[in-house]
Amino acid sequence: MHVIEQQGPRPILSWDEAYVKAKALVQRMSLEQKVNITTGIGWMAGPCVGNSGRTTNPDFPELCLQDSPLGVRMTDGVSSGVAGINAAASFDKTAIRQRGEYMGAEFRAKGIHAQLGPAMNMMRSPKGGRNWEAFGEDPYLVGVASAETIRGIQSQGVMAVAKHLIGNEQETNRLKHSVHIDERTIHEVYLWPFARSVEADVASVMCSYNKFDGKYACENDYLLNHLLKGQLGFKGFIQSDWSATHSTEDSANNGLDMTMPGDITFNSGDSYFGANLTNAVNAGRVSEARVTDMAMRIVASWYKLGQDQGFPEVNFDSFKSERGQHVDVQGNHKQQIRQLAASSTVLLRNEDNILPLSESRIKKLAIIGSDAGPNPMGLNACADHGCNNGTLAQGWGSGVASFPYLITPLEGIRNRAGNNMVIAAHLRDDDTETAARYASEADIALVFANADSGEEFITVEGHKGDRNHLHLWHDGDKLIKKVADANKNTVVIIHSVGPILMPWIDHPNIKAIVWPGLPGQESGNSLADILFGDADPSGRLPYTIAKKEEDYPADISNEMTFTCSEGINVGYRWFDKHKIDPLFEFGYGLSYTNFKYTDGQITVINNNSQDANVEVKASITIKNVGELNGAEVPQVYLSFPDVANEPPQLLRGFEKVFIERESSQNVNFVFKKTELSYYDINSHGWVVPQGEFTLYIGTSSRNIKYTGAFTLN
């Protein structure tokens, strides 16, 4: 396998500079040539999942567009790291950006112009099948994670693609149903991450399959022209999701710039663009100026990322792997993946300080459950991870990448434990009697269970993308109870796409609960790093885990037309507004050490709410008062003046800080117009309210360590 050396960041042009170059090229193109670069060449007609048309004289290349948001899909020699939901759980801006950088480097080295990610749809319902590809339930967190990911990807000269605009929060009926979201909610919740993506100079946005207010997203003038290109000032190109184009003139006139993969349906041999778009221009139904704009947006994005200079040729084939060159682009990325998988692991419970595992005191460890072991069918045995056998490290669908290897929890723990302790493994879920026997004979029992979900084109164990329920799969609840009944020192380890129900939560023998989420290829190593204390568990929940399913603000809708009736009260906002106690709140996560918060301060730099440069600063000192080095995640929540009619509190800042034992660190936060505004439906714009704000700094949305107030005039 040919190995590629990784490069550093690459120069990126401003949009103005890119448009000057694009104009010089596009003005030499005929109508047919301009149409050609807006039109994919068809499903499986090129090496990538999406390939746009090319021109000669003037020359513009075929662009390669490829899944997924976590790594390069449908090829080998690539890394398969943590899912988006884990990146969010790290609450670590630097690590999230570095994840984008290594992914961008791998996509570039494969010759891919555009990475089809990040995904930034909201976790509206915990059952949403593709929740794990994105960044959780809070718009601010999703916005930060999206922007950092985009900056990382594009630093490598690869276009990032923000997706899916908009309302694609579930898989059920996604191709047919129509979603209604009120004006305020669309701005404050669902459009928020796209606004941050545009600020991060994202090159492309993908419109979604569903309808919005009765009209398909990819031909929706309000979404594409009014919101994205108008209000947000997006300068790049809008591409359809695969086969999400439904018309010629409506799509072109209402803002779609590129149709993917080009044909109307897979392998249909025709296109809504191509000759049909040329004919529409000649018939006066679409202006040539609009087609010029479409081409300009695509060509400018290419110039902006410097892809006109020394960009690698595509060296793989998604559909006929024997045609590829099998270039290994992994570099040393497994180290980053292992670190991020560990730092996104959430410690939910740790009674009697049972963790980290004491190598001197523990003689025998039981490892129980199929989720601790390999897929018996083999690595990557199921296309797009479309099965749930063995340990769960990613969900299923187009949002995956083939594993180069997958370190199972059993392997990782065995390797780390060495010869110091006996490890007895029972990798079955159904034989609970044997599981109980193994547990009873060990000092500590580690019991593993999981919950999976994915994209609707694959059904796994009856789940067509979205989850049918919030229970653990494979009778995991029963397995956990049997093991806990048999061992007073039970540690529960959950690999999951999102929240689950925990009927065993009050079992007195369950001393610890560890939540590694979807850690990717280094799963077992990163888990061992946490269990043995080589790394501090510094992940925090990017969603709420409720006590019962009815407590969540929304469920999957089976209606063909539905409204997001919870409005701006998504996630923890719903729980706060309705005074519902969650099982584990948003932002929650324990550490192996303890932190003390002191000296909270608020400084108002500019208190004029009408001034675009309104600014408030806050700071807090955090001391590590425990026995171990560790990382803390201070989170800032704002309560707005009553006039804003916001939920009780909104996340508006967070930082991850590593603090050595007995050391202190001062952490600073800045709040400007974006953080201090609400969307006013009367003026149809963002308004900073006058009045008193309350500022909370805490270790989670419910564990507040400092409260202060400030007033804007």
XYZ file of C-alpha atoms in Angstrom:
713
model
C 0.000 0.000 0.000
C 1.352 3.398 -1.036
C 1.737 5.743 1.958
C 1.138 9.522 1.761
C 3.015 11.982 3.981
C 0.754 14.587 5.611
C 1.109 18.323 4.923
C 0.432 21.367 7.110
C -2.295 24.014 6.652
C -2.717 25.473 3.164
C -3.342 29.054 2.042
C -7.033 29.896 1.652
C -8.258 32.825 -0.450
C -10.920 35.292 0.634
C -14.248 34.952 -1.172
C -13.550 38.217 -3.017
C -10.207 36.931 -4.317
C -11.787 33.606 -5.293
C -14.615 35.332 -7.179
C -12.163 37.440 -9.204
C -10.453 34.250 -10.368
C -13.757 32.477 -10.946
C -15.105 35.307 -13.091
C -12.080 35.165 -15.381
C -12.683 31.451 -15.974
C -16.481 31.328 -16.088
C -16.866 34.243 -18.515
C -15.027 32.121 -21.109
C -17.539 29.263 -20.723
C -20.486 28.541 -22.997
C -23.936 27.958 -21.500
C -23.482 24.193 -21.931
C -20.151 24.282 -20.118
C -21.604 26.212 -17.188
C -24.507 23.770 -16.987
C -22.066 20.873 -17.114
C -20.260 21.809 -13.895
C -23.596 22.126 -12.033
C -24.598 18.596 -13.045
C -23.292 15.392 -11.489
C -22.304 12.742 -14.033
C -24.578 10.111 -12.459
C -24.562 7.435 -9.775
C -21.588 5.063 -10.080
C -20.453 6.842 -13.262
C -17.225 8.011 -11.610
C -14.926 6.946 -8.772
C -16.605 9.007 -6.021
C -20.111 8.961 -4.563
C -20.551 12.294 -6.329
C -18.656 13.510 -9.409
C -19.482 16.832 -11.058
C -19.132 17.495 -14.804
C -15.925 18.864 -16.309
C -15.106 21.340 -19.090
C -12.227 21.720 -21.519
C -11.133 25.016 -23.091
C -11.497 26.559 -20.582
C -10.498 23.680 -18.336
C -12.350 22.887 -15.131
C -11.982 19.447 -13.543
C -14.477 16.878 -12.393
C -14.937 17.475 -8.662
C -14.913 14.467 -6.337
C -17.487 14.645 -3.522
C -17.276 11.887 -0.923
C -18.828 10.792 2.384
C -18.592 10.898 5.356
C -18.597 13.355 8.291
C -16.173 11.102 10.243
C -13.837 9.749 7.537
C -13.520 8.619 3.933
C -16.295 6.151 3.083
C -16.090 3.282 0.560
C -12.329 2.908 0.399
C -9.374 1.478 2.329
C -6.238 2.938 3.846
C -8.218 5.472 5.882
C -8.895 6.179 9.537
C -12.300 5.528 11.069
C -12.452 7.695 14.156
C -14.927 9.004 16.681
C -18.419 9.970 15.571
C -19.582 13.581 15.587
C -21.527 13.015 18.788
C -18.270 12.055 20.543
C -16.467 15.088 19.160
C -19.224 17.163 20.770
C -18.962 15.215 24.041
C -15.299 16.214 24.292
C -16.373 19.872 24.695
C -12.843 20.544 23.417
C -12.650 23.145 20.631
C -8.991 22.445 19.882
C -9.507 18.681 19.624
C -12.593 19.162 17.443
C -10.615 21.365 15.061
C -7.708 18.884 15.010
C -10.181 16.125 14.131
C -11.243 18.250 11.160
C -7.602 18.758 10.186
C -6.712 15.074 10.125
C -9.902 14.229 8.218
C -9.192 16.994 5.701
C -5.671 15.634 5.238
C -7.010 12.136 4.507
C -9.682 13.345 2.075
C -7.129 15.474 0.228
C -4.608 12.648 0.008
C -7.308 10.495 -1.640
C -7.929 13.235 -4.224
C -11.315 14.301 -2.810
C -12.363 17.925 -3.333
C -15.321 17.984 -0.934
C -15.953 16.088 2.303
C -19.688 15.544 2.782
C -19.728 16.826 6.351
C -20.032 18.007 9.028
C -23.621 17.033 9.832
C -25.348 19.594 12.049
C -28.938 18.492 12.376
C -30.238 18.793 15.930
C -31.007 15.956 18.316
C -34.701 16.876 18.424
C -35.779 13.362 19.404
C -33.386 10.917 21.076
C -34.532 8.230 18.603
C -33.381 10.136 15.492
C -31.338 7.662 13.439
C -28.504 9.982 12.403
C -28.176 11.939 15.659
C -24.784 10.321 16.225
C -23.339 11.863 13.035
C -23.940 15.367 14.403
C -23.249 17.217 17.640
C -26.186 16.885 20.043
C -29.194 18.835 21.310
C -27.894 22.364 21.922
C -27.596 24.873 19.040
C -24.651 26.713 20.581
C -22.618 23.522 21.078
C -23.577 22.255 17.608
C -22.573 25.627 16.133
C -19.144 25.657 17.797
C -18.436 22.041 16.852
C -19.575 22.630 13.250
C -17.440 25.755 12.799
C -14.319 24.183 14.324
C -14.746 21.063 12.184
C -15.120 23.179 9.037
C -12.045 25.267 9.839
C -10.082 22.066 10.375
C -11.206 20.387 7.140
C -10.735 23.493 5.001
C -7.271 24.210 6.443
C -6.192 21.222 4.331
C -7.566 22.689 1.101
C -10.661 20.455 1.134
C -14.196 21.850 0.881
C -16.420 21.137 3.866
C -20.145 20.583 3.255
C -22.587 21.704 5.962
C -25.608 19.402 6.002
C -28.607 18.894 5.888
C -30.531 22.165 5.342
C -33.064 21.940 7.026
C -35.482 19.947 9.180
C -33.899 16.534 8.513
C -34.025 15.524 12.184
C -35.425 12.022 11.605
C -35.166 9.220 9.057
C -38.803 8.104 9.089
C -40.520 9.377 5.906
C -37.578 11.716 5.233
C -38.098 11.532 1.455
C -41.756 12.519 1.621
C -42.860 14.397 4.699
C -43.131 18.142 5.218
C -41.815 19.832 8.357
C -43.072 23.122 9.761
C -40.757 25.104 12.025
C -41.790 28.594 13.180
C -39.657 31.601 12.226
C -38.079 32.141 15.639
C -37.249 28.471 16.136
C -35.673 28.098 12.726
C -33.296 30.990 13.472
C -32.514 30.220 17.113
C -32.235 26.437 16.777
C -32.032 24.773 13.353
C -30.372 27.508 11.278
C -27.987 28.539 14.069
C -25.248 25.969 13.219
C -25.488 26.873 9.516
C -25.000 30.552 10.426
C -21.840 29.650 12.338
C -20.745 27.515 9.367
C -21.118 30.451 6.972
C -19.055 32.574 9.383
C -16.408 29.828 9.197
C -16.415 30.243 5.365
C -17.883 26.825 4.584
C -17.558 26.117 0.838
C -20.773 24.154 0.326
C -24.129 23.439 1.951
C -26.243 20.349 1.248
C -30.023 20.724 1.160
C -32.078 17.946 2.678
C -34.536 15.315 1.396
C -37.617 16.501 3.265
C -40.107 19.203 2.407
C -40.269 22.399 4.400
C -43.723 24.007 4.535
C -44.877 21.833 1.668
C -41.974 22.472 -0.708
C -38.885 20.285 -1.109
C -35.841 21.762 0.652
C -33.741 21.627 -2.537
C -36.186 23.868 -4.418
C -37.261 26.009 -1.482
C -36.785 29.712 -2.185
C -37.258 30.664 1.483
C -34.561 28.267 2.717
C -31.982 28.589 -0.061
C -32.313 32.146 -1.365
C -33.915 34.041 1.500
C -32.294 32.460 4.563
C -28.995 30.956 3.403
C -27.852 33.191 0.538
C -29.780 36.276 1.650
C -29.759 36.596 5.430
C -26.602 34.570 6.062
C -24.745 35.863 2.996
C -23.538 32.405 1.937
C -21.073 32.713 -0.972
C -20.418 29.043 -1.741
C -22.583 26.524 -3.608
C -25.657 24.571 -2.546
C -25.682 20.903 -3.552
C -28.587 18.506 -3.307
C -28.595 15.460 -1.118
C -28.380 12.373 -3.335
C -31.512 12.335 -5.546
C -33.105 15.163 -3.526
C -33.580 17.305 -6.676
C -37.186 17.266 -7.920
C -37.336 19.845 -10.717
C -35.390 21.898 -13.231
C -36.512 25.548 -13.134
C -37.836 25.526 -9.554
C -34.565 24.096 -8.270
C -32.369 26.454 -10.310
C -34.444 29.585 -9.737
C -34.927 28.902 -6.035
C -31.246 28.477 -5.228
C -29.896 24.990 -5.966
C -26.422 25.232 -7.586
C -25.431 21.584 -8.122
C -27.500 18.423 -8.466
C -26.082 15.205 -7.026
C -25.293 12.583 -8.082
C -26.745 14.069 -11.283
C -29.286 11.565 -12.535
C -32.953 11.953 -11.536
C -32.880 8.568 -9.840
C -29.835 6.303 -9.559
C -28.750 5.133 -13.030
C -31.791 6.688 -14.766
C -29.630 8.175 -17.530
C -31.279 11.604 -17.341
C -31.045 14.738 -15.166
C -33.134 17.681 -14.015
C -30.059 19.774 -14.846
C -27.848 18.944 -17.861
C -29.788 19.224 -21.122
C -33.019 20.033 -19.281
C -31.410 23.071 -17.649
C -29.932 24.229 -20.976
C -33.374 23.903 -22.568
C -34.963 25.852 -19.699
C -32.525 28.725 -20.303
C -33.158 28.674 -24.045
C -36.910 28.712 -23.375
C -36.580 31.671 -20.995
C -37.683 29.776 -17.875
C -34.267 30.149 -16.186
C -31.980 33.101 -16.888
C -28.450 32.510 -18.115
C -27.342 34.928 -15.384
C -28.623 32.430 -12.813
C -26.656 29.586 -14.438
C -23.596 31.842 -14.456
C -24.104 32.415 -10.724
C -24.362 28.646 -10.148
C -21.093 28.051 -11.995
C -19.393 31.003 -10.309
C -20.229 29.661 -6.858
C -18.756 26.241 -7.667
C -15.629 27.588 -9.367
C -15.053 30.215 -6.651
C -15.195 27.516 -3.962
C -12.573 25.532 -5.891
C -10.276 28.563 -6.144
C -10.890 29.568 -2.532
C -9.502 26.260 -1.283
C -6.509 26.474 -3.640
C -7.611 23.372 -5.531
C -6.375 24.836 -8.821
C -2.790 24.235 -7.687
C -1.272 20.776 -7.272
C -4.411 19.029 -6.084
C -3.987 15.211 -5.993
C -5.784 13.044 -8.536
C -8.507 10.705 -7.260
C -6.690 7.451 -6.423
C -9.546 5.176 -5.278
C -12.806 3.844 -6.671
C -15.868 3.670 -4.410
C -17.597 1.012 -6.518
C -14.754 -1.016 -8.038
C -12.036 -1.109 -5.410
C -9.683 -3.076 -7.682
C -9.360 0.067 -9.806
C -7.975 2.035 -6.864
C -4.337 2.510 -5.914
C -4.960 1.614 -2.243
C -3.107 4.651 -0.922
C -2.640 4.614 2.852
C -3.481 8.107 4.138
C -3.737 7.351 7.865
C -0.481 8.930 9.001
C -0.322 8.843 12.809
C -3.990 9.803 13.135
C -4.729 6.800 15.338
C -3.034 8.665 18.199
C -5.461 11.594 17.873
C -8.385 9.199 17.550
C -7.381 7.372 20.720
C -6.960 10.632 22.667
C -10.276 12.054 21.468
C -12.102 8.784 22.125
C -10.804 8.859 25.716
C -11.499 12.562 26.292
C -15.058 12.170 24.952
C -15.837 9.291 27.325
C -18.357 10.379 29.937
C -18.148 9.008 33.476
C -21.742 8.959 34.732
C -21.200 7.298 38.110
C -18.187 6.330 40.211
C -19.148 5.224 43.713
C -16.469 4.226 46.243
C -13.924 5.490 43.672
C -14.077 2.045 42.098
C -12.432 3.627 39.054
C -9.684 3.904 38.032
C -9.100 0.183 38.428
C -6.476 -0.616 41.021
C -3.916 -2.990 39.518
C -2.594 -3.927 42.946
C -5.957 -4.801 44.501
C -7.782 -6.501 41.627
C -6.852 -10.108 41.018
C -9.657 -11.062 38.630
C -11.757 -9.066 36.194
C -14.858 -10.382 34.408
C -15.706 -8.898 30.993
C -19.258 -9.706 29.975
C -21.387 -9.007 26.895
C -21.030 -9.217 23.120
C -20.357 -5.482 23.035
C -16.912 -6.167 24.519
C -15.873 -8.390 21.620
C -15.474 -8.499 17.826
C -18.093 -8.902 15.134
C -18.154 -12.713 14.652
C -18.789 -12.145 10.932
C -15.518 -10.221 10.618
C -14.327 -6.619 10.501
C -16.430 -4.469 8.132
C -18.501 -7.563 7.337
C -21.692 -5.501 7.071
C -21.879 -2.830 4.356
C -21.884 0.658 5.898
C -21.788 -1.009 9.362
C -25.387 -2.129 8.766
C -25.518 -4.620 11.646
C -24.984 -4.616 15.387
C -22.697 -7.568 16.122
C -19.858 -7.258 18.581
C -18.690 -3.950 19.996
C -20.410 -0.807 18.711
C -18.010 1.926 17.591
C -20.138 3.770 14.975
C -23.756 3.819 13.832
C -24.781 2.733 10.308
C -25.406 4.367 6.941
C -23.538 6.779 4.704
C -21.949 8.451 7.735
C -19.276 5.796 8.281
C -15.806 4.772 7.140
C -14.436 1.229 6.957
C -12.355 0.274 9.969
C -8.646 -0.277 9.199
C -8.845 -2.337 12.412
C -11.056 -2.173 15.494
C -9.538 -2.627 18.931
C -12.294 -4.293 20.971
C -12.767 -3.483 24.663
C -11.579 -6.998 25.531
C -8.366 -6.523 23.529
C -7.706 -3.067 24.906
C -8.260 -4.102 28.518
C -6.209 -7.298 28.111
C -3.310 -5.378 26.573
C -3.341 -2.765 29.328
C -3.776 -5.214 32.223
C -0.873 -7.358 31.069
C -0.115 -10.225 33.419
C -1.197 -8.352 36.539
C -4.712 -9.739 36.677
C -6.769 -12.637 35.408
C -9.372 -11.652 32.818
C -12.335 -13.926 32.238
C -14.507 -13.037 29.249
C -18.032 -14.143 28.386
C -18.984 -12.469 25.098
C -22.630 -13.479 24.938
C -25.779 -11.566 25.854
C -28.290 -14.413 25.896
C -26.632 -16.855 28.328
C -27.198 -14.833 31.480
C -26.631 -17.792 33.831
C -23.036 -18.188 32.647
C -22.649 -14.402 32.742
C -23.727 -14.390 36.389
C -21.279 -17.190 37.211
C -18.387 -15.329 35.576
C -19.387 -12.177 37.453
C -19.630 -13.946 40.835
C -16.089 -15.308 40.509
C -14.450 -11.914 39.805
C -13.379 -9.002 42.014
C -14.971 -6.567 39.573
C -17.412 -7.274 36.734
C -17.434 -5.088 33.647
C -20.709 -5.564 31.776
C -21.112 -4.167 28.248
C -24.253 -3.251 26.313
C -25.169 -0.997 23.408
C -27.831 0.787 21.364
C -27.459 1.448 17.622
C -29.141 3.528 14.909
C -28.441 4.821 11.427
C -29.751 5.831 8.030
C -33.070 4.623 6.608
C -31.689 2.785 3.554
C -30.579 -0.034 5.887
C -32.846 -1.755 8.419
C -31.046 -3.390 11.356
C -32.950 -5.738 13.668
C -36.206 -3.996 12.766
C -34.911 -0.430 13.164
C -35.259 1.444 9.842
C -32.745 4.126 10.692
C -34.534 5.729 13.639
C -34.649 3.708 16.845
C -37.970 2.019 17.628
C -37.335 2.365 21.373
C -34.779 3.681 23.857
C -33.929 0.329 25.442
C -30.526 -1.306 25.177
C -30.363 -3.831 22.340
C -29.954 -7.596 22.758
C -31.663 -7.647 26.167
C -28.862 -5.557 27.607
C -30.971 -4.471 30.588
C -31.498 -8.104 31.614
C -27.779 -8.873 31.229
C -26.797 -5.874 33.354
C -29.231 -6.828 36.122
C -28.027 -10.456 36.171
C -24.390 -9.386 36.432
C -25.123 -6.766 39.097
C -27.073 -9.331 41.136
C -23.972 -11.535 41.115
C -21.211 -8.997 41.831
C -21.142 -6.151 44.361
C -18.613 -4.269 42.240
C -20.289 -4.012 38.858
C -19.188 -1.458 36.257
C -21.628 -0.830 33.392
C -20.130 0.283 30.060
C -22.475 1.584 27.361
C -21.668 2.169 23.686
C -24.605 4.115 22.331
C -25.717 6.464 19.580
C -27.615 8.538 22.142
C -29.772 8.468 25.275
C -31.157 5.199 26.602
C -33.461 4.145 29.428
C -31.731 2.730 32.522
C -34.190 0.573 34.495
C -31.228 -0.806 36.492
C -29.937 2.606 37.579
C -30.796 2.141 41.282
C -29.188 -1.296 41.626
C -26.912 -1.000 44.691
C -24.178 -3.147 43.144
C -23.714 -0.919 40.072
C -20.811 1.172 41.331
C -19.804 2.853 38.072
C -21.320 3.722 34.704
C -18.980 4.560 31.826
C -20.301 6.034 28.566
C -17.734 5.841 25.716
C -20.401 6.630 23.095
C -19.084 5.804 19.590
C -15.289 5.857 19.879
C -14.150 4.495 16.497
C -11.225 2.230 15.643
C -9.258 2.749 18.905
C -12.272 1.849 21.049
C -10.663 -0.704 23.371
C -7.443 1.250 23.850
C -9.216 4.501 24.702
C -11.531 2.668 27.111
C -8.561 1.034 28.840
C -6.921 4.472 29.115
C -9.974 5.612 31.077
C -10.575 2.464 33.144
C -6.956 2.274 34.326
C -6.581 6.019 34.919
C -4.051 6.713 32.157
C -6.484 9.418 31.021
C -9.066 11.438 32.948
C -12.660 10.944 31.781
C -13.408 14.521 30.723
C -16.327 13.968 28.338
C -19.618 15.715 29.081
C -23.078 14.749 27.838
C -24.042 16.663 24.651
C -27.648 15.641 25.319
C -30.028 14.978 28.201
C -30.633 11.450 29.487
C -34.192 11.395 30.855
C -35.684 9.172 33.543
C -38.484 8.113 31.209
C -39.190 8.376 27.510
C -42.251 10.626 27.946
C -40.043 13.346 29.456
C -38.358 14.201 26.134
C -39.710 17.173 24.154
C -40.294 15.276 20.908
C -40.692 11.818 19.407
C -40.336 10.573 15.831
C -43.362 11.675 13.826
C -45.132 9.279 11.475
C -47.256 12.067 9.993
C -46.721 13.337 6.442
C -46.956 16.916 7.726
C -45.842 17.823 11.222
C -44.794 20.812 13.290
C -41.846 21.079 15.676
C -44.304 22.164 18.352
C -41.727 22.289 21.163
C -40.303 25.342 19.358
C -37.100 26.725 20.833
C -37.415 24.413 23.850
C -35.208 21.622 22.534
C -33.141 19.369 24.779
C -32.378 20.591 28.297
C -34.367 23.786 27.650
C -37.564 21.681 27.698
C -36.559 19.991 30.962
C -35.693 23.354 32.537
C -38.872 25.084 31.339
C -41.143 22.285 32.524
C -39.131 21.640 35.707
C -38.521 17.993 34.804
C -35.635 16.309 36.611
C -33.479 14.352 34.167
C -31.535 11.224 35.041
C -28.313 12.845 33.781
C -28.461 16.449 32.627
C -26.902 18.084 29.573
C -23.239 18.911 30.178
C -22.894 16.331 32.975
C -19.801 14.211 33.458
C -17.551 13.216 36.354
C -13.763 13.347 36.675
C -11.278 11.295 38.673
C -10.286 14.494 40.475
C -12.153 17.415 42.066
C -12.301 21.071 41.126
C -13.127 24.178 43.127
C -14.576 27.319 41.500
C -13.710 30.741 42.991
C -13.446 34.432 42.076
C -16.235 34.609 39.526
C -16.329 38.021 37.879
C -18.381 39.817 35.231
C -17.074 42.855 33.353
C -19.345 44.822 31.051
C -17.167 46.271 28.283
C -19.980 47.902 26.287
C -23.461 47.940 27.852
C -25.294 49.544 24.918
C -27.715 46.905 23.660
C -28.250 48.910 20.458
C -24.540 48.933 19.570
C -23.305 46.110 17.312
C -20.157 46.032 19.474
C -21.990 45.253 22.717
C -19.676 43.093 24.837
C -19.552 41.393 28.225
C -16.718 39.356 29.733
C -16.750 36.818 32.533
C -14.000 34.926 34.305
C -13.650 32.246 36.949
C -10.719 30.603 38.728
C -10.741 26.809 38.865
C -8.459 24.886 41.211
C -7.776 21.163 41.008
C -8.211 20.148 44.658
C -8.119 16.392 44.050
C -5.324 13.841 43.926
C -4.931 13.522 40.148
C -4.308 15.722 37.124
C -7.481 16.240 35.114
C -9.548 18.310 32.718
C -12.581 20.404 33.637
C -15.282 21.850 31.382
C -16.723 25.077 32.814
C -19.979 25.939 31.021
C -21.670 29.348 30.904
C -25.469 29.612 30.757
C -27.349 32.894 30.345
C -30.834 33.774 31.515
C -32.195 36.582 29.335
C -34.390 39.529 30.417
C -38.104 38.682 30.423
C -38.769 40.655 27.251
C -36.825 38.051 25.250
C -39.150 35.232 26.352
C -36.283 32.727 26.151
C -36.062 29.349 27.915
C -34.799 29.551 31.544
C -31.143 29.287 30.483
C -29.100 28.967 27.304
C -25.568 27.626 26.872
C -23.461 30.532 25.612
C -19.875 29.488 26.359
C -17.641 26.607 27.407
C -13.950 25.783 27.623
C -11.959 22.647 28.336
C -9.029 23.262 30.652
C -6.393 20.754 31.760
C -5.301 21.481 35.323
C -2.602 19.634 37.242
C -3.326 18.672 40.856
C -3.038 21.564 43.331
C -2.830 24.020 40.414
C -5.299 26.730 39.421
C -6.328 28.248 36.127
C -8.234 31.404 35.290
C -10.805 30.837 32.539
C -12.220 33.713 30.483
C -15.399 34.014 28.436
C -16.516 36.717 26.005
C -20.110 37.416 24.968
C -20.886 39.583 21.969
C -23.985 40.333 19.931
C -24.369 36.729 18.726
C -24.420 35.333 22.274
C -26.542 38.160 23.728
C -29.291 38.244 21.061
C -32.671 36.649 20.632
C -34.616 36.457 17.365
C -37.477 38.968 17.311
C -40.322 37.927 15.004
C -41.738 41.464 14.885
C -38.613 43.019 13.385
C -37.578 39.706 11.720
C -34.073 40.107 13.097
C -31.702 39.572 15.988
C -32.167 41.890 18.961
C -30.048 42.377 22.092
C -32.618 42.993 24.845
C -32.330 45.739 27.432
C -32.473 44.692 31.052
C -30.874 42.285 33.494
C -29.184 39.063 32.402
C -28.237 36.335 34.894
C -24.999 34.501 34.181
C -24.334 31.012 35.532
C -21.034 29.149 35.421
C -21.248 25.467 36.225
C -19.976 21.954 35.634
C -23.257 21.100 33.862
C -26.611 22.693 33.079
C -27.842 21.797 36.588
C -24.687 22.059 38.739
C -24.002 25.794 38.999
C -20.881 27.038 40.832
C -21.186 30.784 40.263
C -24.131 33.104 39.651
C -23.838 36.768 38.694
C -25.849 39.426 36.894
C -25.288 42.296 34.457
C -27.524 44.902 32.874
C -27.583 46.177 29.306
C -29.122 49.575 28.510
